[in-house]
Amino acid sequence: MQLKSNVGALLASFIVVSVSLSACGKAVEMNAETLAEQALADALASPSPSPSPDPSPTPSPSQPAPSPTPLPSWSPNPVAARFLMFDPPDATVGTTVTVTIHAVTEDGTIATGFNQDVTLDSSGSTTGTGLVDIASGVGVKAITDLVAETVVLSLRDSVGTGLSVSSTQNVTFSASSASKYFLTGPEASTVGSAVAVTIRALDAYNNLVTTYGTDVTASASGAASGSGLIDVNAGIGLMSVNDLTSQSVTIALSDTQATGLNVTATHVVTFAPSTATKFLLTAPGSIGTTSSGSVTVKAYDSYNNHVPTYGSDVSLTISGAATGAGLVDLVNGVGTKTIADSTAETVTVGLSDSQATGLAVTSTASVTFFPDTPTKFVLTGPTGSVAGTAVSVTVQAMDAFNNVISNYNTDVSITLTGSASGAGLVDLVNGVGTKSINDTV
């Protein structure tokens, strides 16, 4: 009877216990009810021991009977509560980084029975992110980046698992070794205004290599200043380039320090003229009296660069008998005026600020008008003399405006009437020749 009473008590306080066994890779569950039935069968098959005399101990009313100790609980598949991303190592650009993700319970235990995927996202230029295949609670993803930067990795519950995806990590991709120099800077400036050109040491993926510090030589073409050895610190060197001539300047590099880095990069800066400050004129030094010439007026800055954006007019002045003075129409900073003079003379061409531009008008030029086309010979001399006394006559080669052709050297003959002597060839030098004539009658 005592045995049945004990078994009854056991069944009355029945607690289900899950025991996970592994048999051929499959979980086998056995609960406490099955164990209890087996224990009852074993108890009925065994002989009952003889009861011992009851010593009848004195009960202690102040101490209650102890409660039965509950049995532990096991689960063959821990319930996943969240995804946990482990901190991946930092790396250089172009290097693969493995990101590991676990599906874990509340206490961080891997939920080995969990097989639902999650998506890995990243900031920046990282590649390789996307859906992560989770198998037995574990998944990995290989990422890389060609940009030197720190990226933030995060998770997204793209398949609706319901698990927490708050886990994040940072990965820093640093530049690799320097392989080349690169130039950057303004592409335009005005004469007299220096520009800063930056020289950078870059890796193969065009990332600045901040650990690099070897110098390089830079040269500027044309009349620009700033050429020389450039001090490079933390991968960066600065070059100040200036030019007083309006032109395009090419900046090139040379590896004078034998770094082995590629130095083929160049940079072009175009220096434009500054504000116009004066008018300058140009004119031919000489013009034939039967021809005309062109006087050009341009607007210039203080460094004598033509200012093609200027458009205000100015007046031309001329001394002597020359024609062509008046307002010069300037377009794109340039204007012309035609001058002429039928008198062989030297004139002065100047400017007048008739339009109140405020620009300087001190520029002048001298132009010599010369007889350029002989049209006739002119004979001059005394109109009378005493018989037997010789006189000199002059022959001049002249143009249509009676200007002596000073470069004419072709001879001419004179003829005489009556009994006078001295006729014949007259030797002309520089357009002038003389002949002595006489008459005794």
CSV table of C-alpha atoms in Angstrom, one decimal:
chain,number,residue,atom,x,y,z
A,1,MET,CA,0.0,0.0,0.0
A,2,GLN,CA,2.9,2.3,0.7
A,3,LEU,CA,4.2,1.8,-2.9
A,4,LYS,CA,0.9,2.7,-4.4
A,5,SER,CA,0.7,5.7,-2.2
A,6,ASN,CA,4.2,6.9,-3.4
A,7,VAL,CA,3.3,6.3,-7.1
A,8,GLY,CA,0.1,8.2,-6.6
A,9,ALA,CA,2.0,11.1,-5.2
A,10,LEU,CA,4.4,11.0,-8.1
A,11,LEU,CA,1.6,11.1,-10.6
A,12,ALA,CA,-0.2,13.9,-8.7
A,13,SER,CA,2.8,16.1,-8.9
A,14,PHE,CA,3.4,15.3,-12.6
A,15,ILE,CA,5.6,17.9,-14.4
A,16,VAL,CA,6.3,17.5,-18.1
A,17,VAL,CA,9.9,17.3,-18.8
A,18,SER,CA,11.2,17.5,-22.4
A,19,VAL,CA,14.3,15.6,-22.9
A,20,SER,CA,16.1,15.9,-26.3
A,21,LEU,CA,17.9,12.9,-27.5
A,22,SER,CA,19.7,12.5,-30.7
A,23,ALA,CA,19.1,9.4,-32.7
A,24,CYS,CA,20.4,9.2,-36.2
A,25,GLY,CA,20.3,13.0,-36.4
A,26,LYS,CA,16.6,13.3,-35.4
A,27,ALA,CA,15.3,14.7,-32.2
A,28,VAL,CA,13.4,12.3,-30.0
A,29,GLU,CA,11.1,13.7,-27.3
A,30,MET,CA,10.2,11.9,-24.1
A,31,ASN,CA,8.0,13.4,-21.5
A,32,ALA,CA,7.7,12.8,-17.8
A,33,GLU,CA,4.4,10.9,-18.3
A,34,THR,CA,6.2,8.2,-20.2
A,35,LEU,CA,9.0,8.0,-17.6
A,36,ALA,CA,6.4,7.8,-14.8
A,37,GLU,CA,4.6,4.9,-16.5
A,38,GLN,CA,7.9,3.1,-16.8
A,39,ALA,CA,8.8,3.8,-13.2
A,40,LEU,CA,5.4,2.5,-12.1
A,41,ALA,CA,5.8,-0.8,-14.0
A,42,ASP,CA,9.3,-1.2,-12.4
A,43,ALA,CA,7.9,-0.6,-8.9
A,44,LEU,CA,5.1,-3.1,-9.2
A,45,ALA,CA,7.5,-5.8,-10.4
A,46,SER,CA,9.8,-5.3,-7.4
A,47,PRO,CA,9.1,-6.8,-3.9
A,48,SER,CA,8.0,-4.3,-1.3
A,49,PRO,CA,10.4,-4.0,1.7
A,50,SER,CA,9.1,-4.7,5.2
A,51,PRO,CA,8.0,-1.6,6.9
A,52,SER,CA,10.2,-0.4,9.8
A,53,PRO,CA,8.8,0.4,13.1
A,54,ASP,CA,7.7,4.0,13.3
A,55,PRO,CA,9.8,5.8,15.9
A,56,SER,CA,7.0,8.3,16.2
A,57,PRO,CA,9.1,11.4,16.3
A,58,THR,CA,7.7,14.5,17.9
A,59,PRO,CA,6.4,16.7,15.1
A,60,SER,CA,7.6,20.3,14.9
A,61,PRO,CA,4.6,22.4,14.3
A,62,SER,CA,6.8,25.6,13.5
A,63,GLN,CA,8.5,24.0,10.3
A,64,PRO,CA,6.1,23.5,7.3
A,65,ALA,CA,6.7,20.5,5.0
A,66,PRO,CA,9.2,21.3,2.2
A,67,SER,CA,7.8,22.0,-1.3
A,68,PRO,CA,8.9,19.7,-4.1
A,69,THR,CA,11.9,21.1,-6.3
A,70,PRO,CA,10.7,21.8,-9.9
A,71,LEU,CA,12.6,19.9,-12.6
A,72,PRO,CA,14.6,22.0,-15.2
A,73,SER,CA,13.1,22.6,-18.7
A,74,TRP,CA,14.9,21.9,-22.0
A,75,SER,CA,14.0,23.0,-25.5
A,76,PRO,CA,15.5,21.4,-28.6
A,77,ASN,CA,15.1,24.6,-30.7
A,78,PRO,CA,15.8,27.9,-28.8
A,79,VAL,CA,13.5,30.6,-29.9
A,80,ALA,CA,15.3,33.4,-32.0
A,81,ALA,CA,14.6,36.9,-30.8
A,82,ARG,CA,17.0,39.1,-32.8
A,83,PHE,CA,19.8,39.2,-35.3
A,84,LEU,CA,23.2,40.0,-34.0
A,85,MET,CA,26.0,41.4,-36.3
A,86,PHE,CA,29.5,40.8,-35.1
A,87,ASP,CA,32.1,43.7,-35.4
A,88,PRO,CA,34.1,43.1,-38.7
A,89,PRO,CA,37.7,44.2,-39.0
A,90,ASP,CA,38.7,47.4,-40.7
A,91,ALA,CA,40.5,47.1,-44.1
A,92,THR,CA,42.1,48.9,-47.0
A,93,VAL,CA,40.1,49.7,-50.1
A,94,GLY,CA,39.8,46.9,-52.5
A,95,THR,CA,40.1,44.3,-49.7
A,96,THR,CA,37.2,41.9,-48.9
A,97,VAL,CA,35.7,42.0,-45.4
A,98,THR,CA,33.5,39.2,-44.1
A,99,VAL,CA,30.5,40.2,-42.0
A,100,THR,CA,29.0,37.5,-39.7
A,101,ILE,CA,25.4,37.6,-38.6
A,102,HIS,CA,23.7,35.3,-36.0
A,103,ALA,CA,20.1,34.7,-35.1
A,104,VAL,CA,20.1,34.6,-31.3
A,105,THR,CA,17.8,34.2,-28.4
A,106,GLU,CA,17.3,36.9,-25.8
A,107,ASP,CA,20.3,35.7,-23.8
A,108,GLY,CA,22.5,35.7,-27.0
A,109,THR,CA,22.5,31.9,-27.7
A,110,ILE,CA,22.6,31.0,-31.3
A,111,ALA,CA,19.2,29.8,-32.5
A,112,THR,CA,20.5,26.8,-34.4
A,113,GLY,CA,17.0,25.9,-35.7
A,114,PHE,CA,16.5,29.3,-37.4
A,115,ASN,CA,16.8,29.4,-41.2
A,116,GLN,CA,15.2,32.6,-42.4
A,117,ASP,CA,17.3,35.3,-44.2
A,118,VAL,CA,17.9,38.9,-43.4
A,119,THR,CA,19.2,41.8,-45.6
A,120,LEU,CA,22.6,43.6,-44.9
A,121,ASP,CA,22.6,47.3,-45.9
A,122,SER,CA,25.5,49.7,-45.9
A,123,SER,CA,26.1,53.4,-46.2
A,124,GLY,CA,28.8,54.8,-48.6
A,125,SER,CA,30.1,53.1,-51.7
A,126,THR,CA,30.3,49.5,-50.3
A,127,THR,CA,29.5,46.6,-52.6
A,128,GLY,CA,28.5,43.1,-51.7
A,129,THR,CA,25.6,43.9,-49.4
A,130,GLY,CA,22.2,42.3,-49.9
A,131,LEU,CA,20.3,39.3,-48.7
A,132,VAL,CA,22.2,37.1,-46.2
A,133,ASP,CA,21.6,33.4,-46.3
A,134,ILE,CA,20.9,32.3,-42.7
A,135,ALA,CA,21.4,28.6,-42.1
A,136,SER,CA,21.2,27.1,-38.5
A,137,GLY,CA,21.2,30.6,-37.1
A,138,VAL,CA,24.4,31.8,-38.9
A,139,GLY,CA,25.0,33.8,-42.1
A,140,VAL,CA,28.0,35.6,-43.6
A,141,LYS,CA,28.4,38.2,-46.3
A,142,ALA,CA,31.6,39.5,-48.1
A,143,ILE,CA,31.7,43.2,-48.7
A,144,THR,CA,34.3,45.6,-50.2
A,145,ASP,CA,34.8,49.3,-50.9
A,146,LEU,CA,37.0,51.2,-53.4
A,147,VAL,CA,36.4,54.5,-51.5
A,148,ALA,CA,38.4,55.4,-48.4
A,149,GLU,CA,35.6,56.0,-45.9
A,150,THR,CA,33.9,54.7,-42.8
A,151,VAL,CA,30.6,52.9,-43.6
A,152,VAL,CA,27.7,52.0,-41.3
A,153,LEU,CA,26.4,48.4,-41.6
A,154,SER,CA,22.8,47.8,-40.7
A,155,LEU,CA,20.2,45.0,-41.0
A,156,ARG,CA,16.7,45.0,-42.6
A,157,ASP,CA,14.0,42.4,-42.0
A,158,SER,CA,13.2,42.1,-45.7
A,159,VAL,CA,11.5,38.7,-45.4
A,160,GLY,CA,9.3,39.5,-42.4
A,161,THR,CA,10.9,37.3,-39.7
A,162,GLY,CA,9.7,39.6,-36.9
A,163,LEU,CA,13.1,39.5,-35.3
A,164,SER,CA,14.8,42.6,-34.1
A,165,VAL,CA,17.3,44.1,-36.6
A,166,SER,CA,18.7,46.9,-34.5
A,167,SER,CA,22.3,45.6,-34.5
A,168,THR,CA,24.8,47.8,-36.4
A,169,GLN,CA,28.5,48.0,-37.0
A,170,ASN,CA,31.1,50.4,-38.5
A,171,VAL,CA,33.8,49.4,-40.9
A,172,THR,CA,36.6,51.8,-41.9
A,173,PHE,CA,38.2,51.3,-45.4
A,174,SER,CA,41.5,53.2,-45.6
A,175,ALA,CA,43.5,54.1,-48.7
A,176,SER,CA,46.1,51.7,-50.0
A,177,SER,CA,49.6,52.7,-51.0
A,178,ALA,CA,50.2,55.8,-53.1
A,179,SER,CA,50.6,55.1,-56.9
A,180,LYS,CA,50.3,58.5,-58.6
A,181,TYR,CA,50.1,62.3,-58.2
A,182,PHE,CA,47.0,64.2,-59.2
A,183,LEU,CA,46.5,68.0,-59.7
A,184,THR,CA,43.3,69.9,-59.0
A,185,GLY,CA,42.6,73.6,-58.8
A,186,PRO,CA,40.8,76.6,-60.5
A,187,GLU,CA,40.8,76.5,-64.2
A,188,ALA,CA,40.4,80.2,-64.7
A,189,SER,CA,41.8,83.4,-63.1
A,190,THR,CA,42.7,87.0,-64.1
A,191,VAL,CA,46.2,88.2,-64.6
A,192,GLY,CA,47.9,89.2,-61.4
A,193,SER,CA,45.6,87.0,-59.3
A,194,ALA,CA,47.4,83.9,-58.1
A,195,VAL,CA,45.6,80.5,-57.9
A,196,ALA,CA,46.4,77.6,-55.6
A,197,VAL,CA,46.9,74.3,-57.4
A,198,THR,CA,46.7,71.2,-55.1
A,199,ILE,CA,48.9,68.2,-55.8
A,200,ARG,CA,47.6,65.0,-54.2
A,201,ALA,CA,49.2,61.6,-53.7
A,202,LEU,CA,46.5,59.0,-54.6
A,203,ASP,CA,46.2,55.2,-54.5
A,204,ALA,CA,45.1,53.1,-57.5
A,205,TYR,CA,41.5,53.9,-56.6
A,206,ASN,CA,42.0,57.7,-56.5
A,207,ASN,CA,41.9,57.9,-52.7
A,208,LEU,CA,44.0,60.4,-51.0
A,209,VAL,CA,46.9,58.7,-49.1
A,210,THR,CA,47.2,60.8,-46.0
A,211,THR,CA,50.3,58.9,-44.8
A,212,TYR,CA,52.3,60.0,-47.9
A,213,GLY,CA,54.9,62.8,-47.5
A,214,THR,CA,57.5,62.7,-50.4
A,215,ASP,CA,57.9,65.9,-52.5
A,216,VAL,CA,57.5,66.4,-56.2
A,217,THR,CA,58.6,69.1,-58.7
A,218,ALA,CA,56.0,71.1,-60.6
A,219,SER,CA,56.5,73.5,-63.5
A,220,ALA,CA,54.3,76.1,-65.1
A,221,SER,CA,54.5,77.0,-68.8
A,222,GLY,CA,54.7,80.4,-70.4
A,223,ALA,CA,55.5,83.4,-68.2
A,224,ALA,CA,53.7,82.0,-65.2
A,225,SER,CA,55.4,81.9,-61.8
A,226,GLY,CA,55.3,79.2,-59.1
A,227,SER,CA,57.5,76.4,-60.5
A,228,GLY,CA,59.7,74.4,-58.2
A,229,LEU,CA,59.8,71.6,-55.6
A,230,ILE,CA,56.5,71.2,-53.9
A,231,ASP,CA,56.4,70.2,-50.2
A,232,VAL,CA,54.0,67.3,-49.8
A,233,ASN,CA,52.6,66.6,-46.3
A,234,ALA,CA,49.8,64.1,-45.4
A,235,GLY,CA,49.5,63.4,-49.1
A,236,ILE,CA,48.9,67.0,-50.2
A,237,GLY,CA,51.1,69.8,-51.6
A,238,LEU,CA,50.1,73.3,-52.7
A,239,MET,CA,51.5,75.4,-55.6
A,240,SER,CA,50.8,79.1,-56.1
A,241,VAL,CA,50.6,80.0,-59.8
A,242,ASN,CA,50.4,83.5,-61.1
A,243,ASP,CA,50.8,85.1,-64.5
A,244,LEU,CA,50.8,88.8,-65.8
A,245,THR,CA,50.3,87.7,-69.4
A,246,SER,CA,46.8,86.7,-70.6
A,247,GLN,CA,47.3,83.1,-71.7
A,248,SER,CA,46.6,79.4,-70.8
A,249,VAL,CA,49.2,77.9,-68.5
A,250,THR,CA,49.9,74.2,-68.3
A,251,ILE,CA,51.2,72.8,-65.0
A,252,ALA,CA,53.2,69.5,-65.2
A,253,LEU,CA,55.0,67.3,-62.8
A,254,SER,CA,58.4,65.6,-62.7
A,255,ASP,CA,59.6,62.9,-60.3
A,256,THR,CA,62.8,64.6,-59.2
A,257,GLN,CA,62.8,62.7,-55.9
A,258,ALA,CA,62.6,59.2,-57.6
A,259,THR,CA,59.4,58.2,-55.8
A,260,GLY,CA,58.3,55.9,-58.6
A,261,LEU,CA,54.8,57.4,-58.6
A,262,ASN,CA,53.1,58.3,-61.8
A,263,VAL,CA,53.6,62.0,-62.7
A,264,THR,CA,51.7,62.2,-66.0
A,265,ALA,CA,48.9,64.3,-64.6
A,266,THR,CA,48.6,68.0,-65.8
A,267,HIS,CA,46.4,70.9,-65.0
A,268,VAL,CA,45.6,74.0,-67.2
A,269,VAL,CA,44.8,77.4,-65.8
A,270,THR,CA,43.7,80.2,-68.2
A,271,PHE,CA,44.5,83.8,-67.1
A,272,ALA,CA,42.2,86.3,-68.5
A,273,PRO,CA,42.9,90.1,-68.8
A,274,SER,CA,41.9,92.3,-66.0
A,275,THR,CA,40.0,95.6,-66.2
A,276,ALA,CA,40.8,97.9,-69.1
A,277,THR,CA,42.9,100.9,-68.0
A,278,LYS,CA,44.2,102.5,-71.2
A,279,PHE,CA,43.9,102.8,-75.0
A,280,LEU,CA,47.0,101.9,-77.1
A,281,LEU,CA,47.2,102.7,-80.8
A,282,THR,CA,49.4,101.3,-83.5
A,283,ALA,CA,50.0,102.8,-87.0
A,284,PRO,CA,52.3,102.2,-90.0
A,285,GLY,CA,55.5,104.1,-89.9
A,286,SER,CA,55.1,105.4,-93.4
A,287,ILE,CA,52.3,105.7,-96.0
A,288,GLY,CA,52.5,106.8,-99.6
A,289,THR,CA,50.9,110.0,-100.5
A,290,THR,CA,48.7,108.3,-103.1
A,291,SER,CA,47.8,105.6,-100.6
A,292,SER,CA,46.1,105.3,-97.2
A,293,GLY,CA,46.8,103.5,-94.0
A,294,SER,CA,45.0,101.9,-91.0
A,295,VAL,CA,45.4,103.0,-87.4
A,296,THR,CA,44.4,100.3,-84.8
A,297,VAL,CA,43.2,101.3,-81.3
A,298,LYS,CA,42.9,98.7,-78.6
A,299,ALA,CA,41.8,98.7,-74.9
A,300,TYR,CA,44.4,97.2,-72.6
A,301,ASP,CA,44.7,96.4,-68.9
A,302,SER,CA,47.5,97.6,-66.7
A,303,TYR,CA,49.7,94.6,-67.7
A,304,ASN,CA,49.3,95.5,-71.4
A,305,ASN,CA,46.9,92.6,-72.2
A,306,HIS,CA,44.2,93.3,-74.7
A,307,VAL,CA,40.8,93.4,-73.1
A,308,PRO,CA,38.4,91.8,-75.6
A,309,THR,CA,35.3,92.5,-73.5
A,310,TYR,CA,35.7,96.3,-73.8
A,311,GLY,CA,33.4,98.3,-76.0
A,312,SER,CA,33.5,102.0,-75.4
A,313,ASP,CA,34.8,104.4,-78.1
A,314,VAL,CA,37.6,106.9,-78.3
A,315,SER,CA,38.6,109.7,-80.7
A,316,LEU,CA,41.6,109.7,-83.0
A,317,THR,CA,43.6,113.0,-83.6
A,318,ILE,CA,46.1,113.7,-86.4
A,319,SER,CA,48.4,116.7,-87.0
A,320,GLY,CA,49.4,118.2,-90.4
A,321,ALA,CA,47.3,117.9,-93.5
A,322,ALA,CA,46.4,114.2,-92.9
A,323,THR,CA,42.7,113.1,-92.9
A,324,GLY,CA,41.0,110.4,-90.9
A,325,ALA,CA,40.7,112.0,-87.4
A,326,GLY,CA,37.4,111.3,-85.5
A,327,LEU,CA,35.5,108.7,-83.4
A,328,VAL,CA,36.9,105.2,-83.4
A,329,ASP,CA,34.2,102.5,-83.0
A,330,LEU,CA,35.6,99.8,-80.6
A,331,VAL,CA,34.1,96.3,-80.8
A,332,ASN,CA,35.5,93.5,-78.6
A,333,GLY,CA,38.2,96.0,-77.4
A,334,VAL,CA,39.4,96.8,-81.0
A,335,GLY,CA,38.7,99.7,-83.4
A,336,THR,CA,40.4,100.9,-86.6
A,337,LYS,CA,40.5,104.2,-88.5
A,338,THR,CA,41.8,105.0,-92.0
A,339,ILE,CA,44.2,107.9,-92.5
A,340,ALA,CA,45.7,109.5,-95.6
A,341,ASP,CA,47.7,112.6,-96.6
A,342,SER,CA,48.5,114.0,-100.1
A,343,THR,CA,51.3,116.0,-98.6
A,344,ALA,CA,54.7,114.4,-98.1
A,345,GLU,CA,55.1,115.0,-94.4
A,346,THR,CA,55.4,113.4,-91.0
A,347,VAL,CA,52.3,113.6,-88.8
A,348,THR,CA,51.5,112.6,-85.2
A,349,VAL,CA,48.6,110.4,-84.5
A,350,GLY,CA,47.0,110.6,-81.0
A,351,LEU,CA,43.9,109.9,-78.9
A,352,SER,CA,41.3,111.9,-77.1
A,353,ASP,CA,38.9,110.5,-74.4
A,354,SER,CA,35.8,112.1,-76.1
A,355,GLN,CA,33.5,109.5,-74.4
A,356,ALA,CA,34.8,110.2,-70.9
A,357,THR,CA,35.8,106.5,-70.3
A,358,GLY,CA,38.4,107.4,-67.8
A,359,LEU,CA,41.0,105.3,-69.6
A,360,ALA,CA,44.4,106.7,-70.3
A,361,VAL,CA,44.8,108.2,-73.9
A,362,THR,CA,48.5,109.1,-73.9
A,363,SER,CA,49.4,106.7,-76.7
A,364,THR,CA,50.8,108.3,-79.9
A,365,ALA,CA,52.5,107.3,-83.1
A,366,SER,CA,54.4,109.1,-85.9
A,367,VAL,CA,53.5,108.4,-89.5
A,368,THR,CA,55.5,109.7,-92.5
A,369,PHE,CA,53.7,110.2,-95.7
A,370,PHE,CA,56.0,109.9,-98.7
A,371,PRO,CA,55.5,110.3,-102.5
A,372,ASP,CA,55.1,106.8,-103.7
A,373,THR,CA,54.2,106.9,-107.5
A,374,PRO,CA,56.1,109.2,-109.9
A,375,THR,CA,53.8,110.8,-112.5
A,376,LYS,CA,56.0,113.5,-114.0
A,377,PHE,CA,59.3,115.3,-114.3
A,378,VAL,CA,59.4,118.9,-113.3
A,379,LEU,CA,62.1,121.2,-114.7
A,380,THR,CA,63.1,124.3,-112.7
A,381,GLY,CA,65.8,127.0,-113.0
A,382,PRO,CA,66.6,130.6,-113.8
A,383,THR,CA,64.3,132.3,-116.3
A,384,GLY,CA,67.1,134.4,-117.8
A,385,SER,CA,70.9,135.0,-118.0
A,386,VAL,CA,73.6,136.9,-119.8
A,387,ALA,CA,74.9,135.4,-123.0
A,388,GLY,CA,77.9,133.3,-122.4
A,389,THR,CA,77.1,132.8,-118.7
A,390,ALA,CA,76.1,129.2,-117.9
A,391,VAL,CA,73.0,128.5,-115.7
A,392,SER,CA,72.0,125.3,-113.8
A,393,VAL,CA,68.6,123.7,-114.3
A,394,THR,CA,67.0,121.1,-112.0
A,395,VAL,CA,65.0,118.1,-112.9
A,396,GLN,CA,62.7,116.5,-110.3
A,397,ALA,CA,60.6,113.3,-110.4
A,398,MET,CA,57.3,114.1,-108.7
A,399,ASP,CA,53.9,112.5,-107.9
A,400,ALA,CA,50.5,113.9,-108.8
A,401,PHE,CA,50.6,116.0,-105.7
A,402,ASN,CA,53.9,117.6,-106.6
A,403,ASN,CA,55.9,115.7,-104.0
A,404,VAL,CA,59.4,114.7,-105.0
A,405,ILE,CA,59.8,111.0,-105.3
A,406,SER,CA,62.9,110.6,-103.1
A,407,ASN,CA,63.5,107.0,-104.1
A,408,TYR,CA,63.4,107.6,-107.8
A,409,ASN,CA,66.8,107.1,-109.6
A,410,THR,CA,66.0,106.8,-113.3
A,411,ASP,CA,67.6,109.4,-115.6
A,412,VAL,CA,65.9,111.7,-118.1
A,413,SER,CA,67.2,113.8,-121.0
A,414,ILE,CA,66.7,117.5,-121.5
A,415,THR,CA,66.4,119.2,-124.8
A,416,LEU,CA,67.3,122.8,-125.7
A,417,THR,CA,66.2,125.1,-128.6
A,418,GLY,CA,68.3,127.6,-130.5
A,419,SER,CA,72.0,127.6,-130.2
A,420,ALA,CA,72.2,126.8,-126.4
A,421,SER,CA,74.4,123.9,-125.3
A,422,GLY,CA,74.1,121.4,-122.5
A,423,ALA,CA,71.3,119.2,-123.7
A,424,GLY,CA,71.5,115.5,-122.9
A,425,LEU,CA,71.0,113.0,-120.1
A,426,VAL,CA,70.3,114.2,-116.6
A,427,ASP,CA,71.5,111.9,-113.8
A,428,LEU,CA,68.7,111.6,-111.3
A,429,VAL,CA,69.6,110.6,-107.7
A,430,ASN,CA,66.8,110.4,-105.1
A,431,GLY,CA,64.5,111.9,-107.6
A,432,VAL,CA,66.6,115.0,-108.3
A,433,GLY,CA,69.2,115.8,-111.1
A,434,THR,CA,70.9,119.0,-112.4
A,435,LYS,CA,72.2,120.1,-115.8
A,436,SER,CA,74.4,123.2,-116.8
A,437,ILE,CA,73.3,125.0,-120.0
A,438,ASN,CA,74.8,128.0,-121.8
A,439,ASP,CA,74.2,130.1,-124.9
A,440,THR,CA,76.6,132.6,-126.5
A,441,VAL,CA,74.0,134.3,-128.6
